Amino acid sequence: MMTRDYLSVKVWDLNMESRPVETHQVHEYLRSKLCSLYENDCIFDKFECCWNGSDSAIMTGSYNNFFRMFDRDTRRDVTLEASRESSKPRASLKPRKVCTGGKRRKDEISVDSLDFNKKILHTAWHPVDNVIAVAATNNLYIFQDKIN
């Protein structure tokens, strides 16, 4: 079974109620902003999460039209962005990184510049093919693996 709280996704073994078997941090960089997120009601956002067809990966939404994917075997994760630029035919999704402070690299986005009005609350993964759908505000984005 999989559950999602505000900062993490947890995978549970129903025979072991004491603790989850896996915990994946979704947006740990927001921990220092929890008070302000509570004040603007973002803390009550309900992000969905889903499995891929073989249960080897998990996907969930985040802010700034970002969504996160976690490989359960390698424990690797990636942050991707759903945007008009990435939804053009044959466009590749580029990993995004959020920095919490100090110097940031060219391809990183500062946690202070995240848009909390742009959020991906709904995600779905095709049960057989490597095709995903994410809903951001009033847009639906569908992405698939590269076709050779």
PDB file of C-alpha atoms in Angstrom:
ATOM      1  CA  MET A   1       0.000   0.000   0.000  1.00  0.00           C
ATOM      2  CA  MET A   2       1.198   3.528  -0.727  1.00  0.00           C
ATOM      3  CA  THR A   3       0.373   6.693   1.210  1.00  0.00           C
ATOM      4  CA  ARG A   4       1.308  10.317   0.708  1.00  0.00           C
ATOM      5  CA  ASP A   5       1.715  12.937   3.409  1.00  0.00           C
ATOM      6  CA  TYR A   6       2.813  16.488   2.728  1.00  0.00           C
ATOM      7  CA  LEU A   7       6.570  15.857   2.589  1.00  0.00           C
ATOM      8  CA  SER A   8       6.866  12.184   1.637  1.00  0.00           C
ATOM      9  CA  VAL A   9       5.506   9.069  -0.049  1.00  0.00           C
ATOM     10  CA  LYS A  10       5.497   5.890   2.017  1.00  0.00           C
ATOM     11  CA  VAL A  11       5.186   2.279   0.905  1.00  0.00           C
ATOM     12  CA  TRP A  12       3.720  -0.080   3.505  1.00  0.00           C
ATOM     13  CA  ASP A  13       3.646  -3.826   3.964  1.00  0.00           C
ATOM     14  CA  LEU A  14       0.166  -4.533   5.305  1.00  0.00           C
ATOM     15  CA  ASN A  15       1.587  -7.304   7.495  1.00  0.00           C
ATOM     16  CA  MET A  16       3.926  -4.838   9.184  1.00  0.00           C
ATOM     17  CA  GLU A  17       1.872  -1.989  10.646  1.00  0.00           C
ATOM     18  CA  SER A  18       4.630  -0.463  12.785  1.00  0.00           C
ATOM     19  CA  ARG A  19       6.533   1.413  10.063  1.00  0.00           C
ATOM     20  CA  PRO A  20       6.695   1.777   6.266  1.00  0.00           C
ATOM     21  CA  VAL A  21       9.093  -0.370   4.266  1.00  0.00           C
ATOM     22  CA  GLU A  22      10.058   2.620   2.082  1.00  0.00           C
ATOM     23  CA  THR A  23       9.964   6.376   2.538  1.00  0.00           C
ATOM     24  CA  HIS A  24      10.659   8.767  -0.326  1.00  0.00           C
ATOM     25  CA  GLN A  25      11.114  12.487   0.376  1.00  0.00           C
ATOM     26  CA  VAL A  26       9.060  14.535  -2.095  1.00  0.00           C
ATOM     27  CA  HIS A  27       9.891  18.136  -1.279  1.00  0.00           C
ATOM     28  CA  GLU A  28      12.095  18.197   1.784  1.00  0.00           C
ATOM     29  CA  TYR A  29      13.244  21.679   0.730  1.00  0.00           C
ATOM     30  CA  LEU A  30       9.861  23.014   1.927  1.00  0.00           C
ATOM     31  CA  ARG A  31      10.343  21.910   5.542  1.00  0.00           C
ATOM     32  CA  SER A  32      11.574  25.368   6.583  1.00  0.00           C
ATOM     33  CA  LYS A  33       8.515  26.972   4.924  1.00  0.00           C
ATOM     34  CA  LEU A  34       5.812  24.861   6.597  1.00  0.00           C
ATOM     35  CA  CYS A  35       4.531  27.749   8.718  1.00  0.00           C
ATOM     36  CA  SER A  36       3.915  30.048   5.732  1.00  0.00           C
ATOM     37  CA  LEU A  37       2.488  27.146   3.703  1.00  0.00           C
ATOM     38  CA  TYR A  38       0.018  26.538   6.507  1.00  0.00           C
ATOM     39  CA  GLU A  39      -0.984  30.197   6.534  1.00  0.00           C
ATOM     40  CA  ASN A  40      -1.757  30.228   2.793  1.00  0.00           C
ATOM     41  CA  ASP A  41      -3.529  26.818   2.983  1.00  0.00           C
ATOM     42  CA  CYS A  42      -0.995  25.034   0.720  1.00  0.00           C
ATOM     43  CA  ILE A  43      -0.370  22.571   3.534  1.00  0.00           C
ATOM     44  CA  PHE A  44      -3.846  21.151   2.799  1.00  0.00           C
ATOM     45  CA  ASP A  45      -3.093  20.343  -0.865  1.00  0.00           C
ATOM     46  CA  LYS A  46      -3.799  16.696  -1.632  1.00  0.00           C
ATOM     47  CA  PHE A  47      -1.180  15.336  -4.028  1.00  0.00           C
ATOM     48  CA  GLU A  48      -2.005  11.987  -5.608  1.00  0.00           C
ATOM     49  CA  CYS A  49       0.631   9.331  -6.120  1.00  0.00           C
ATOM     50  CA  CYS A  50       0.701   6.313  -8.416  1.00  0.00           C
ATOM     51  CA  TRP A  51       2.747   3.234  -9.342  1.00  0.00           C
ATOM     52  CA  ASN A  52       3.996   2.250 -12.763  1.00  0.00           C
ATOM     53  CA  GLY A  53       2.679  -1.016 -14.241  1.00  0.00           C
ATOM     54  CA  SER A  54       5.378  -3.202 -12.660  1.00  0.00           C
ATOM     55  CA  ASP A  55       5.354  -1.380  -9.272  1.00  0.00           C
ATOM     56  CA  SER A  56       9.047  -0.565  -9.713  1.00  0.00           C
ATOM     57  CA  ALA A  57       8.520   3.215  -9.751  1.00  0.00           C
ATOM     58  CA  ILE A  58       6.357   5.785  -7.994  1.00  0.00           C
ATOM     59  CA  MET A  59       5.198   9.191  -9.226  1.00  0.00           C
ATOM     60  CA  THR A  60       3.641  12.122  -7.381  1.00  0.00           C
ATOM     61  CA  GLY A  61       3.071  15.826  -7.938  1.00  0.00           C
ATOM     62  CA  SER A  62       4.603  18.920  -6.407  1.00  0.00           C
ATOM     63  CA  TYR A  63       4.626  22.687  -6.832  1.00  0.00           C
ATOM     64  CA  ASN A  64       5.829  24.833  -9.740  1.00  0.00           C
ATOM     65  CA  ASN A  65       4.348  22.193 -12.110  1.00  0.00           C
ATOM     66  CA  PHE A  66       7.028  19.774 -10.934  1.00  0.00           C
ATOM     67  CA  PHE A  67       6.423  16.081 -10.479  1.00  0.00           C
ATOM     68  CA  ARG A  68       8.681  13.527  -8.834  1.00  0.00           C
ATOM     69  CA  MET A  69       9.502   9.978  -9.844  1.00  0.00           C
ATOM     70  CA  PHE A  70      11.171   7.431  -7.579  1.00  0.00           C
ATOM     71  CA  ASP A  71      12.810   4.221  -8.804  1.00  0.00           C
ATOM     72  CA  ARG A  72      12.144   1.682  -6.055  1.00  0.00           C
ATOM     73  CA  ASP A  73      14.974  -0.655  -7.113  1.00  0.00           C
ATOM     74  CA  THR A  74      17.859   1.812  -7.425  1.00  0.00           C
ATOM     75  CA  ARG A  75      16.416   4.332  -4.894  1.00  0.00           C
ATOM     76  CA  ARG A  76      17.069   7.091  -7.461  1.00  0.00           C
ATOM     77  CA  ASP A  77      14.666   9.955  -7.892  1.00  0.00           C
ATOM     78  CA  VAL A  78      14.138  12.708 -10.417  1.00  0.00           C
ATOM     79  CA  THR A  79      12.189  15.953 -10.510  1.00  0.00           C
ATOM     80  CA  LEU A  80      10.613  16.834 -13.848  1.00  0.00           C
ATOM     81  CA  GLU A  81       8.546  19.813 -14.988  1.00  0.00           C
ATOM     82  CA  ALA A  82       5.311  19.805 -16.964  1.00  0.00           C
ATOM     83  CA  SER A  83       5.317  22.902 -19.160  1.00  0.00           C
ATOM     84  CA  ARG A  84       4.348  24.033 -22.637  1.00  0.00           C
ATOM     85  CA  GLU A  85       7.995  23.806 -23.741  1.00  0.00           C
ATOM     86  CA  SER A  86       8.300  20.184 -22.607  1.00  0.00           C
ATOM     87  CA  SER A  87       4.989  19.194 -24.196  1.00  0.00           C
ATOM     88  CA  LYS A  88       6.093  19.858 -27.773  1.00  0.00           C
ATOM     89  CA  PRO A  89       6.393  16.726 -29.921  1.00  0.00           C
ATOM     90  CA  ARG A  90       9.681  14.882 -29.451  1.00  0.00           C
ATOM     91  CA  ALA A  91      10.773  17.220 -26.655  1.00  0.00           C
ATOM     92  CA  SER A  92      12.759  15.600 -23.852  1.00  0.00           C
ATOM     93  CA  LEU A  93      12.061  16.233 -20.198  1.00  0.00           C
ATOM     94  CA  LYS A  94      15.077  17.628 -18.404  1.00  0.00           C
ATOM     95  CA  PRO A  95      15.598  16.938 -14.692  1.00  0.00           C
ATOM     96  CA  ARG A  96      15.065  19.970 -12.447  1.00  0.00           C
ATOM     97  CA  LYS A  97      16.686  20.706  -9.100  1.00  0.00           C
ATOM     98  CA  VAL A  98      15.488  22.999  -6.314  1.00  0.00           C
ATOM     99  CA  CYS A  99      18.160  24.665  -4.209  1.00  0.00           C
ATOM    100  CA  THR A 100      17.473  25.820  -0.672  1.00  0.00           C
ATOM    101  CA  GLY A 101      19.915  28.688  -0.416  1.00  0.00           C
ATOM    102  CA  GLY A 102      23.360  29.973  -1.140  1.00  0.00           C
ATOM    103  CA  LYS A 103      24.744  29.833  -4.643  1.00  0.00           C
ATOM    104  CA  ARG A 104      22.586  28.126  -7.199  1.00  0.00           C
ATOM    105  CA  ARG A 105      23.644  26.675 -10.496  1.00  0.00           C
ATOM    106  CA  LYS A 106      22.269  27.851 -13.819  1.00  0.00           C
ATOM    107  CA  ASP A 107      19.797  24.964 -14.146  1.00  0.00           C
ATOM    108  CA  GLU A 108      18.546  25.104 -10.536  1.00  0.00           C
ATOM    109  CA  ILE A 109      15.525  26.953  -9.231  1.00  0.00           C
ATOM    110  CA  SER A 110      15.471  28.641  -5.847  1.00  0.00           C
ATOM    111  CA  VAL A 111      12.938  27.425  -3.292  1.00  0.00           C
ATOM    112  CA  ASP A 112      11.942  31.088  -2.812  1.00  0.00           C
ATOM    113  CA  SER A 113      10.908  31.421  -6.458  1.00  0.00           C
ATOM    114  CA  LEU A 114       8.607  28.375  -6.584  1.00  0.00           C
ATOM    115  CA  ASP A 115       5.070  29.135  -7.765  1.00  0.00           C
ATOM    116  CA  PHE A 116       2.699  27.542  -5.240  1.00  0.00           C
ATOM    117  CA  ASN A 117      -0.294  28.253  -7.478  1.00  0.00           C
ATOM    118  CA  LYS A 118       1.101  25.914 -10.131  1.00  0.00           C
ATOM    119  CA  LYS A 119       0.768  22.424  -8.721  1.00  0.00           C
ATOM    120  CA  ILE A 120       0.341  18.926 -10.014  1.00  0.00           C
ATOM    121  CA  LEU A 121      -2.258  17.263  -7.825  1.00  0.00           C
ATOM    122  CA  HIS A 122      -3.266  14.403 -10.168  1.00  0.00           C
ATOM    123  CA  THR A 123      -0.956  11.810 -11.721  1.00  0.00           C
ATOM    124  CA  ALA A 124      -1.557   8.562 -13.601  1.00  0.00           C
ATOM    125  CA  TRP A 125       0.666   5.896 -15.123  1.00  0.00           C
ATOM    126  CA  HIS A 126      -0.432   3.586 -17.927  1.00  0.00           C
ATOM    127  CA  PRO A 127      -0.696   0.022 -16.574  1.00  0.00           C
ATOM    128  CA  VAL A 128       1.436  -1.537 -19.355  1.00  0.00           C
ATOM    129  CA  ASP A 129       3.189   1.151 -21.418  1.00  0.00           C
ATOM    130  CA  ASN A 130       5.604   3.755 -20.123  1.00  0.00           C
ATOM    131  CA  VAL A 131       3.110   6.600 -20.584  1.00  0.00           C
ATOM    132  CA  ILE A 132       2.226   9.071 -17.839  1.00  0.00           C
ATOM    133  CA  ALA A 133      -0.399  11.774 -17.462  1.00  0.00           C
ATOM    134  CA  VAL A 134      -0.117  14.708 -15.075  1.00  0.00           C
ATOM    135  CA  ALA A 135      -2.751  17.370 -14.486  1.00  0.00           C
ATOM    136  CA  ALA A 136      -1.504  20.878 -13.757  1.00  0.00           C
ATOM    137  CA  THR A 137      -4.138  23.536 -13.018  1.00  0.00           C
ATOM    138  CA  ASN A 138      -6.283  23.404 -16.193  1.00  0.00           C
ATOM    139  CA  ASN A 139      -3.781  21.513 -18.372  1.00  0.00           C
ATOM    140  CA  LEU A 140      -3.304  17.817 -18.955  1.00  0.00           C
ATOM    141  CA  TYR A 141       0.171  16.698 -20.001  1.00  0.00           C
ATOM    142  CA  ILE A 142       0.835  13.258 -21.435  1.00  0.00           C
ATOM    143  CA  PHE A 143       4.412  12.019 -21.755  1.00  0.00           C
ATOM    144  CA  GLN A 144       5.767   8.773 -23.136  1.00  0.00           C
ATOM    145  CA  ASP A 145       9.114   7.064 -23.512  1.00  0.00           C
ATOM    146  CA  LYS A 146      11.131   7.968 -26.584  1.00  0.00           C
ATOM    147  CA  ILE A 147      10.162   5.927 -29.594  1.00  0.00           C
ATOM    148  CA  ASN A 148      13.188   4.803 -31.616  1.00  0.00           C
TER     149      ASN A 148
END
